[in-house]
Amino acid sequence: MENKVYKGKIFTFNTTWSHISVRIVGEDGETKHTRIGGLLSFLHGKELTFTLTCPSSIGKLVLVELEKQDFPQDPWFVRKVQVTCPEGKTYTFPVYTWIEDDDIHRFREGTGLKDVDDHHLLAKYTRETELRARKKIYCWEVYKEGLPLCMKADDACSLPCEVRFSFTKAMQFDLTAAAGLAEIKLTYLEDCKVNWPSFEEIYKIFRGHKSPASGYVQQHWEEDAFFGYQFLNGVNPVLIRCCTSLPCNFPVTDEMVFLHGGASLVNEMKKGNIFLCDYKNLDGVRTNVINDKRQYLAAPLVLLHKTPEDELKPIAIQLKQTPAEDNPIFFPTDAKYDWLLAKTFVRSADFNEHELNVHLLRTHLLGEVFTVSLLRNVPKVHPLFKLLIPHTRYTLQINLMARQTLISPDGVFTKYSSSGGEGMFTIMQRSLSSLTYSALCLPEDIRDRGVESVPNYYYRDDGLKLWDIIHRFVNGVLSCYYNNDDDVQQDTELQNWIQDICEHGLLSQVGMGFPQRFVKKDELVKFVTMVIFTCSCQHAAVSNAQFDYGGWMPNIPISLQQPPPTRKGTATEETLLKTLPDVNVTVHGMAVLYLLSKQSSDFVALGQYPNEHFCEDAPLNAIKEFQRELEDLHETIGQRNKSSEIRLAYPYLDPKRVENSISL
Ligand code: FE2
């Protein structure tokens, strides 16, 4: 009988000196191990072809085995393998793995398969051994009590190759203060431990790095309407809430805020025109000592009013949580520098709340939890792995670097921010213990904060559209594999994923509303939507604008070195300059915000999947539809941003500027 011929191709990223042994396993049999490549493979470049023969058909293909021989210290990155069967059908095996040792590595054919649908014996064995091996590599570690657990790794080099930065990214990326200062050419000021003598001097170091947005910030930072605007579209757009009754520790009266009568707080609250930003999370947090000087962090309450002109303006600010005579409530009618100083304390409090809670905890650290749990519990052939792995790219390494260079004992944040030191962890621990699931699900968060109809809230408008687009995409993909709730409940790997997230990421805290297990398919779709949204859009919203808004330091002072004022009528421009951080603190802050806002040249935008993990038509069509919807949204946002009616363009959630994963 004539032999059956299987023609294959290995797509690689780099060539290898080694011989490669290949074997294909099908449902009805398997080929023999066949040796290919070797020194000659260099001649083949990045596509290595092979032919395997077999006395009879081996049926539907299940997996491919690759074994790299001869040169163990010759790491080889394989993208995928394609095999055309004698019957004419071509199968793709996504690999996307570095092969370093001389073990046999098995890679599954690209069809997404849940555990219950996987029947081939060797395939099941491969599934189990893959997870056993991963659980040894991806281990949880306590970084700090009360914070989500993180991935155990000593340094970037000890991370598995598959989750490490690419060569390009590694070469371009350095998160140290020295690198940042060198890039913005301010190294000469790194030890300048003195006050800024004037705003002109601050401007001199800023003007070299001005972008259209940061230039706007520098010109308008003192304005009340811009102060209000930043609660909607600045770096921290998630704190503001509609205020329906005043907190009892914020005793504002009508006479204080509506001097000429004609309006009352109760009526304005009824109309939905009053908003509150409460930084109670920062109350009593231990502050830093910088340049041998005690630093200060307020825990303000800010009341805002939506004006008939649709602007959001602050009408009252109390800098400490407990009302007292020495804790005055400031108003826009106060003397210029009393009011500006009060707003500056709010902006500085916002920096700490934003970076530690909104940015680091709620995107980076949660993203790491979703990633580590995925790698530990879900095999590569599982549809959830295929769907989520592109949204975890570089997250483990960037978080490791953040722990080593930003919040470590000699990290930039620790050394130069007002909460640097134990205070940072207090803020994050409090934030985690008060975190709810609905706060991470944008439609619910918008509803819970009562901000559905605030005008000019572009974060909300763009974010909700993105949420819906991602939700449709996730539903489309998961519906290819889960027909009903039973399918979801029976998927042990999926249930292990959520259980590990709750136990190690959320520290088994109850009452936060997170699903402990998935019972309904809708719940699964919503949770996975939240994961992708958090790891792409939400991170972009709270990260992309950092230098635009913080490059001009007086708008976002990373620390303040005078206590909050205890009475009115004494502040001057000199008081403000004395309160703002010293020169060296300013430039270190600028350097970090600059590095954290810089797009890498191997950036992958939301919805782009250069690694093809899915192979079937149905999920591939869902990806195409996802990309089409994102393209349309990109057009819509572009048009809106060109409109002369908007104060400042809001490009941060333009799908082309949203990265697929947390990598910065
Ligand atoms: Fe980030």
XYZ file of C-alpha atoms and ligand atoms in Angstrom, residues 355 359-360 363-364 398-399 539 542-543 546 596 662-664, ligand 1:
16
model
C -1.271 55.932 41.344
C -3.578 52.550 38.660
C -1.342 50.108 40.544
C -5.218 47.522 37.053
C -1.623 46.244 37.463
C 6.238 45.234 34.282
C 4.797 44.521 37.731
C -5.303 50.715 32.286
C -5.533 55.783 34.015
C -2.085 55.529 32.469
C 0.048 60.690 33.137
C 5.097 55.563 32.289
C -0.825 46.101 30.876
C 2.752 46.515 29.783
C 3.661 49.938 31.143
Fe 0.607 51.217 34.166
